[in-house]
Amino acid sequence: MASPVLSYLHSLMIPLTRACGEQCRYCSFRQDDTRMLTFDGIESLIRKYYNTGIMEVLVESGQSLEKIPAVRQQWEDQGYASFAHYLRDIGQLALENHLLPSLEVGPLTFSELEIVSPVIASVSLMIENVSPELAKSVQSGKSIDAKIETLSDAGLLQIPAHTGLLIGIGESVQDLTAAVDVIAEIQAKYRHIQSVTLQFVHSGSGAFSPVLRFEDFCALIRYCRTNLPDVAVSVPVTSPTYWMEAIDQGIDDLGRLFEGTDGIDWDHDYPKITEIEKQLARKGCAVRPRFPALPGSFDMLHRSDKLWAVCREWLNKNDYAYYRK
C-alpha cells in the first residue's frame, strides 16, 4: 500500500489590521489597535519571507471593519472608495512579487468579490458553526447567513474557497455535522470549495467545552469525507496531538503551513515544514505542496491574465508537476 500523502499550502499571513468590528469570545487575533499595514509594510514582510519558498500571501484582517471609523478613514485617506478596492491593490502587489494572494477578511458582498476576483487566488471564510444558539453565546455579532452568502457568491464567481469548522466553543457533535451539511449544500451547487478545516480553538483563548473525544473526531472526519468527497479535509498541525492518529480516517491535507505566525498563536512561530515532514515520516506519511486550488479546480485560477501568469511560473517548479497531468 502506498504511503499517505498530505498536501499543504506554503503561505505567509499578512495581518493587515487586527482591529475587528466583532467581539467573539474565543478570538486571539483581535486587538484594539486600529492601525493598518502600509503597502511598504506589506512589501517588507514579503521580502523578509520570500526566500522561504512561500507561494501564497494570505491577507487577513478583523471583520466588519466598516464599523470602525478609524480603520475606514485610513483607506479613504489613500483615495480608495471601499475596502474591496484597497484589497484589490494589495492583491496586485502580491502578484507583482510573483506570489498568489488570498483573502481572509470576513464576509464580502457579491460586488466586493467581483472587484477583487481578478487578483486573488482564493477566499477563506470559516463557517465555524450554523447553530443560532451557539453563535448567540460566543459570536453574537456574526451572521451565519452572511457567511453562507459569501461562500455561495464565491461559487457563482468561481473563486476557489476554503472553509471549516471551529471546535471547542461549546458545540455538540450534531452542531459540527450540521455545519458540514451546509458546506456540502453549497459545494453541490458550485463545486468551488477546496478544503474544510477542522480548527481547534487555541488553548489560550478561554475556557470552553472539552476537546472532542478521539472517537468523535474520527467520526467527524469520516462524515466530511463522505459528504464532501471532492474537498480536502484539513487539520492544522498545531491541533491536539491525537490528530496524527486519525490520519487514516480521511485527513488528506494540512491546510496552510505558515512562515512566521498563523495569526492564532502569536507567541510562537508556526512549525517549520522540515519539522513537520520528519514528524509525519515517522507515521509513514509524505507531504507535498499545492496551489490554493486543488488540481480538479485549477482552471478557476485562469480568471485573469495576471493571476494565471503567476500560476504558470509556479507550475514550472518540480514540486507542482502533478498539477500538469
Short mmCIF file of C-alpha atoms in Angstrom, two decimals:
data_model
loop_
_atom_site.label_atom_id
_atom_site.label_comp_id
_atom_site.label_asym_id
_atom_site.label_seq_id
_atom_site.Cartn_x
_atom_site.Cartn_y
_atom_site.Cartn_z
CA MET A 1 0.00 0.00 0.00
CA ALA A 2 1.30 3.45 -0.91
CA SER A 3 2.12 5.83 1.93
CA PRO A 4 -0.48 8.54 2.58
CA VAL A 5 0.42 11.89 1.01
CA LEU A 6 -0.84 15.02 2.73
CA SER A 7 -0.93 18.26 0.77
CA TYR A 8 -0.24 21.72 2.16
CA LEU A 9 -0.21 25.35 1.07
CA HIS A 10 3.02 27.22 1.87
CA SER A 11 1.83 30.63 2.99
CA LEU A 12 2.68 33.93 4.63
CA MET A 13 -0.02 35.55 6.72
CA ILE A 14 -0.24 39.32 6.23
CA PRO A 15 -2.07 40.83 9.25
CA LEU A 16 -3.48 43.87 7.50
CA THR A 17 -5.10 45.03 10.74
CA ARG A 18 -6.00 43.21 13.93
CA ALA A 19 -8.87 45.59 14.57
CA CYS A 20 -12.27 43.92 14.32
CA GLY A 21 -15.86 45.08 14.45
CA GLU A 22 -16.97 41.84 16.13
CA GLN A 23 -16.47 40.55 19.68
CA CYS A 24 -16.07 36.76 19.51
CA ARG A 25 -15.25 35.34 22.93
CA TYR A 26 -12.67 32.85 21.67
CA CYS A 27 -10.65 35.15 19.37
CA SER A 28 -6.87 35.50 19.76
CA PHE A 29 -6.50 37.67 16.63
CA ARG A 30 -8.44 40.80 17.59
CA GLN A 31 -6.72 43.84 19.13
CA ASP A 32 -7.97 47.35 19.79
CA ASP A 33 -5.10 48.80 17.73
CA THR A 34 -6.72 50.27 14.59
CA ARG A 35 -3.54 50.80 12.57
CA MET A 36 -3.39 49.17 9.13
CA LEU A 37 -0.24 47.91 7.48
CA THR A 38 1.01 50.22 4.77
CA PHE A 39 1.90 48.97 1.30
CA ASP A 40 5.56 49.40 2.26
CA GLY A 41 4.96 47.30 5.37
CA ILE A 42 3.30 44.57 3.34
CA GLU A 43 6.14 44.51 0.82
CA SER A 44 8.68 44.43 3.65
CA LEU A 45 7.05 41.28 5.06
CA ILE A 46 7.04 39.69 1.61
CA ARG A 47 10.74 40.44 1.15
CA LYS A 48 11.53 39.03 4.59
CA TYR A 49 9.94 35.65 3.87
CA TYR A 50 10.13 35.38 0.09
CA ASN A 51 13.19 33.13 0.05
CA THR A 52 11.50 30.59 2.32
CA GLY A 53 9.61 29.34 -0.73
CA ILE A 54 6.15 30.69 0.12
CA MET A 55 3.67 30.51 -2.74
CA GLU A 56 0.78 32.42 -1.18
CA VAL A 57 0.21 35.53 0.88
CA LEU A 58 -2.94 35.32 2.98
CA VAL A 59 -4.22 38.84 3.59
CA GLU A 60 -6.00 38.67 6.92
CA SER A 61 -7.89 41.22 8.97
CA GLY A 62 -10.63 41.53 11.52
CA GLN A 63 -14.18 41.52 10.26
CA SER A 64 -16.76 44.28 9.82
CA LEU A 65 -14.07 46.94 9.50
CA GLU A 66 -16.59 49.41 8.13
CA LYS A 67 -17.92 49.65 11.71
CA ILE A 68 -14.61 51.18 12.84
CA PRO A 69 -14.28 54.81 11.66
CA ALA A 70 -10.53 54.98 12.42
CA VAL A 71 -9.88 51.99 10.14
CA ARG A 72 -12.22 53.11 7.38
CA GLN A 73 -10.58 56.54 7.36
CA GLN A 74 -7.21 55.00 6.50
CA TRP A 75 -8.27 53.56 3.16
CA GLU A 76 -10.37 56.63 2.39
CA ASP A 77 -7.36 58.89 3.06
CA GLN A 78 -5.47 56.93 0.38
CA GLY A 79 -8.23 57.58 -2.14
CA TYR A 80 -9.96 54.21 -2.05
CA ALA A 81 -13.71 54.16 -2.46
CA SER A 82 -14.06 50.95 -0.46
CA PHE A 83 -12.16 48.27 1.42
CA ALA A 84 -12.54 45.98 -1.60
CA HIS A 85 -10.73 48.46 -3.85
CA TYR A 86 -7.96 48.64 -1.25
CA LEU A 87 -7.73 44.84 -1.17
CA ARG A 88 -7.58 44.75 -4.96
CA ASP A 89 -4.36 46.77 -4.96
CA ILE A 90 -2.87 44.59 -2.22
CA GLY A 91 -3.61 41.58 -4.41
CA GLN A 92 -1.93 43.31 -7.32
CA LEU A 93 1.14 43.98 -5.13
CA ALA A 94 1.39 40.27 -4.26
CA LEU A 95 1.13 39.27 -7.92
CA GLU A 96 3.88 41.72 -8.82
CA ASN A 97 6.04 39.87 -6.29
CA HIS A 98 5.24 36.57 -8.07
CA LEU A 99 3.06 35.29 -5.22
CA LEU A 100 -0.60 34.26 -5.15
CA PRO A 101 -2.81 36.43 -2.91
CA SER A 102 -5.75 35.05 -0.95
CA LEU A 103 -8.15 36.79 1.42
CA GLU A 104 -9.43 36.00 4.90
CA VAL A 105 -11.21 39.21 5.87
CA GLY A 106 -14.70 38.05 6.77
CA PRO A 107 -17.87 38.09 4.67
CA LEU A 108 -17.77 40.04 1.40
CA THR A 109 -20.67 41.01 -0.84
CA PHE A 110 -21.03 39.83 -4.43
CA SER A 111 -19.91 43.22 -5.75
CA GLU A 112 -16.88 43.23 -3.44
CA LEU A 113 -15.91 39.76 -4.64
CA GLU A 114 -16.26 40.95 -8.22
CA ILE A 115 -13.81 43.77 -7.52
CA VAL A 116 -11.11 41.50 -6.04
CA SER A 117 -11.72 38.44 -8.22
CA PRO A 118 -9.11 39.20 -10.93
CA VAL A 119 -6.27 39.48 -8.40
CA ILE A 120 -6.96 36.80 -5.79
CA ALA A 121 -6.40 33.07 -5.90
CA SER A 122 -8.92 32.16 -3.22
CA VAL A 123 -11.05 33.33 -0.32
CA SER A 124 -11.11 31.77 3.13
CA LEU A 125 -14.14 32.06 5.37
CA MET A 126 -14.81 29.65 8.20
CA ILE A 127 -18.42 28.61 8.57
CA GLU A 128 -17.41 27.73 12.17
CA ASN A 129 -20.92 26.62 13.15
CA VAL A 130 -24.51 27.07 11.99
CA SER A 131 -26.25 26.87 15.37
CA PRO A 132 -28.03 30.19 16.13
CA GLU A 133 -27.98 29.42 19.86
CA LEU A 134 -24.25 28.73 19.89
CA ALA A 135 -23.49 31.76 17.74
CA LYS A 136 -25.51 33.98 20.07
CA SER A 137 -23.49 32.86 23.09
CA VAL A 138 -19.94 33.18 21.69
CA GLN A 139 -20.09 35.29 18.49
CA SER A 140 -23.28 37.31 18.67
CA GLY A 141 -22.23 39.88 16.04
CA LYS A 142 -21.57 37.39 13.27
CA SER A 143 -24.22 36.46 10.73
CA ILE A 144 -24.37 32.83 9.69
CA ASP A 145 -26.38 33.86 6.63
CA ALA A 146 -23.69 36.37 5.58
CA LYS A 147 -21.04 33.64 5.68
CA ILE A 148 -23.18 31.27 3.65
CA GLU A 149 -23.95 34.03 1.13
CA THR A 150 -20.27 34.93 0.71
CA LEU A 151 -19.28 31.31 0.10
CA SER A 152 -22.16 30.95 -2.36
CA ASP A 153 -21.26 34.17 -4.17
CA ALA A 154 -17.66 33.00 -4.45
CA GLY A 155 -19.11 29.91 -6.10
CA LEU A 156 -21.10 31.97 -8.57
CA LEU A 157 -17.89 33.80 -9.49
CA GLN A 158 -15.91 30.53 -9.48
CA ILE A 159 -13.41 31.77 -6.91
CA PRO A 160 -11.82 28.85 -5.02
CA ALA A 161 -12.95 28.93 -1.40
CA HIS A 162 -11.68 27.44 1.85
CA THR A 163 -13.90 27.00 4.87
CA GLY A 164 -14.09 24.94 8.01
CA LEU A 165 -15.45 24.23 11.47
CA LEU A 166 -14.40 25.62 14.83
CA ILE A 167 -14.02 23.03 17.58
CA GLY A 168 -14.00 23.94 21.24
CA ILE A 169 -16.58 26.74 21.58
CA GLY A 170 -19.27 24.63 23.25
CA GLU A 171 -20.57 22.85 20.18
CA SER A 172 -22.10 19.38 20.05
CA VAL A 173 -21.19 16.70 17.53
CA GLN A 174 -24.56 17.39 15.91
CA ASP A 175 -23.64 21.07 15.55
CA LEU A 176 -20.49 20.08 13.69
CA THR A 177 -22.20 17.69 11.30
CA ALA A 178 -24.93 20.27 10.65
CA ALA A 179 -22.23 22.72 9.54
CA VAL A 180 -20.76 20.07 7.23
CA ASP A 181 -24.22 19.60 5.72
CA VAL A 182 -24.43 23.33 4.93
CA ILE A 183 -20.98 23.29 3.31
CA ALA A 184 -22.00 20.23 1.29
CA GLU A 185 -25.12 22.02 0.00
CA ILE A 186 -23.01 24.95 -1.21
CA GLN A 187 -20.44 22.63 -2.78
CA ALA A 188 -23.13 20.65 -4.60
CA LYS A 189 -24.22 23.85 -6.36
CA TYR A 190 -20.88 25.43 -7.27
CA ARG A 191 -18.05 22.85 -6.92
CA HIS A 192 -15.58 25.54 -5.82
CA ILE A 193 -14.83 24.66 -2.19
CA GLN A 194 -11.28 23.37 -1.90
CA SER A 195 -10.88 22.47 1.75
CA VAL A 196 -12.75 22.12 5.01
CA THR A 197 -10.52 22.74 8.02
CA LEU A 198 -11.19 21.20 11.41
CA GLN A 199 -9.83 24.07 13.51
CA PHE A 200 -9.43 23.76 17.27
CA VAL A 201 -9.74 26.86 19.42
CA HIS A 202 -6.32 27.99 20.63
CA SER A 203 -5.86 26.80 24.20
CA GLY A 204 -5.02 30.26 25.47
CA SER A 205 -8.22 31.89 24.23
CA GLY A 206 -10.56 30.91 27.03
CA ALA A 207 -12.32 28.03 28.77
CA PHE A 208 -14.89 26.28 26.60
CA SER A 209 -16.10 22.74 26.19
CA PRO A 210 -13.56 19.91 26.26
CA VAL A 211 -11.86 18.93 23.03
CA LEU A 212 -13.74 16.30 21.03
CA ARG A 213 -13.26 12.75 22.13
CA PHE A 214 -10.98 10.90 19.75
CA GLU A 215 -13.76 8.64 18.50
CA ASP A 216 -15.99 11.64 17.79
CA PHE A 217 -13.14 13.38 15.98
CA CYS A 218 -12.62 10.31 13.80
CA ALA A 219 -16.36 10.12 13.10
CA LEU A 220 -16.37 13.80 12.09
CA ILE A 221 -13.51 13.23 9.65
CA ARG A 222 -15.36 10.31 8.09
CA TYR A 223 -18.52 12.42 7.86
CA CYS A 224 -16.60 15.11 6.00
CA ARG A 225 -15.01 12.55 3.71
CA THR A 226 -18.40 11.01 2.88
CA ASN A 227 -20.32 14.24 2.36
CA LEU A 228 -17.51 16.29 0.79
CA PRO A 229 -15.74 13.67 -1.32
CA ASP A 230 -14.04 16.17 -3.65
CA VAL A 231 -12.93 18.55 -0.88
CA ALA A 232 -9.67 18.31 1.07
CA VAL A 233 -10.14 17.52 4.76
CA SER A 234 -7.56 19.68 6.53
CA VAL A 235 -6.29 19.54 10.08
CA PRO A 236 -3.68 22.09 11.19
CA VAL A 237 -0.50 20.57 12.59
CA THR A 238 -0.96 22.74 15.69
CA SER A 239 -4.08 20.74 16.64
CA PRO A 240 -4.18 18.44 19.69
CA THR A 241 -1.61 15.72 19.14
CA TYR A 242 -4.17 12.97 18.67
CA TRP A 243 -4.91 14.28 15.16
CA MET A 244 -1.99 12.26 13.77
CA GLU A 245 -3.60 9.05 14.97
CA ALA A 246 -6.65 9.91 12.87
CA ILE A 247 -4.92 10.42 9.52
CA ASP A 248 -6.19 7.11 8.19
CA GLN A 249 -9.79 8.23 8.81
CA GLY A 250 -9.62 10.55 5.82
CA ILE A 251 -7.34 13.51 6.55
CA ASP A 252 -5.56 14.38 3.30
CA ASP A 253 -4.40 17.95 3.81
CA LEU A 254 -2.55 20.11 6.35
CA GLY A 255 -4.03 23.38 5.20
CA ARG A 256 -1.67 26.33 5.30
CA LEU A 257 1.84 25.90 6.64
CA PHE A 258 2.87 29.40 7.61
CA GLU A 259 6.16 31.19 7.74
CA GLY A 260 6.08 33.30 10.88
CA THR A 261 2.79 33.26 12.75
CA ASP A 262 -0.55 31.76 11.78
CA GLY A 263 -2.48 34.64 13.33
CA ILE A 264 -3.80 32.43 16.15
CA ASP A 265 -0.82 31.72 18.41
CA TRP A 266 1.13 34.96 18.42
CA ASP A 267 3.65 33.72 20.99
CA HIS A 268 5.20 31.06 18.77
CA ASP A 269 6.26 30.79 15.15
CA TYR A 270 4.48 28.15 13.15
CA PRO A 271 6.40 24.86 12.99
CA LYS A 272 8.85 24.60 10.10
CA ILE A 273 7.99 22.39 7.17
CA THR A 274 11.11 20.27 7.72
CA GLU A 275 9.98 19.53 11.28
CA ILE A 276 6.51 18.58 10.09
CA GLU A 277 7.95 16.32 7.38
CA LYS A 278 10.01 14.44 9.99
CA GLN A 279 7.04 14.01 12.32
CA LEU A 280 4.83 12.66 9.56
CA ALA A 281 7.56 10.43 8.13
CA ARG A 282 7.54 8.59 11.46
CA LYS A 283 3.84 7.93 10.81
CA GLY A 284 4.59 6.67 7.30
CA CYS A 285 3.22 9.81 5.62
CA ALA A 286 4.68 12.10 2.99
CA VAL A 287 3.78 15.73 2.23
CA ARG A 288 3.62 17.77 -0.95
CA PRO A 289 2.80 21.43 -1.66
CA ARG A 290 -0.31 22.54 -3.52
CA PHE A 291 -1.88 25.62 -5.01
CA PRO A 292 -4.78 27.49 -3.35
CA ALA A 293 -6.94 25.45 -5.75
CA LEU A 294 -6.85 21.66 -5.95
CA PRO A 295 -5.89 20.03 -9.28
CA GLY A 296 -9.53 19.48 -10.23
CA SER A 297 -10.30 23.18 -9.76
CA PHE A 298 -7.08 24.58 -11.16
CA ASP A 299 -8.79 26.21 -14.14
CA MET A 300 -10.55 28.55 -11.69
CA LEU A 301 -7.23 30.37 -11.36
CA HIS A 302 -7.48 31.40 -15.01
CA ARG A 303 -9.81 34.31 -14.15
CA SER A 304 -7.28 36.93 -15.23
CA ASP A 305 -4.07 37.02 -17.24
CA LYS A 306 -2.12 38.46 -14.29
CA LEU A 307 -3.23 35.72 -11.93
CA TRP A 308 -2.61 32.97 -14.47
CA ALA A 309 0.85 34.31 -15.29
CA VAL A 310 1.97 33.78 -11.69
CA CYS A 311 0.37 30.33 -11.66
CA ARG A 312 2.36 29.35 -14.75
CA GLU A 313 5.59 30.36 -13.02
CA TRP A 314 4.83 28.01 -10.14
CA LEU A 315 3.73 25.22 -12.48
CA ASN A 316 7.28 25.10 -13.82
CA LYS A 317 8.60 24.01 -10.41
CA ASN A 318 9.09 20.27 -9.94
CA ASP A 319 7.08 20.15 -6.69
CA TYR A 320 3.92 21.03 -8.63
CA ALA A 321 4.42 18.65 -11.54
CA TYR A 322 1.34 16.66 -10.51
CA TYR A 323 -0.81 19.66 -11.46
CA ARG A 324 0.38 19.36 -15.05
CA LYS A 325 -1.02 15.86 -15.55
#
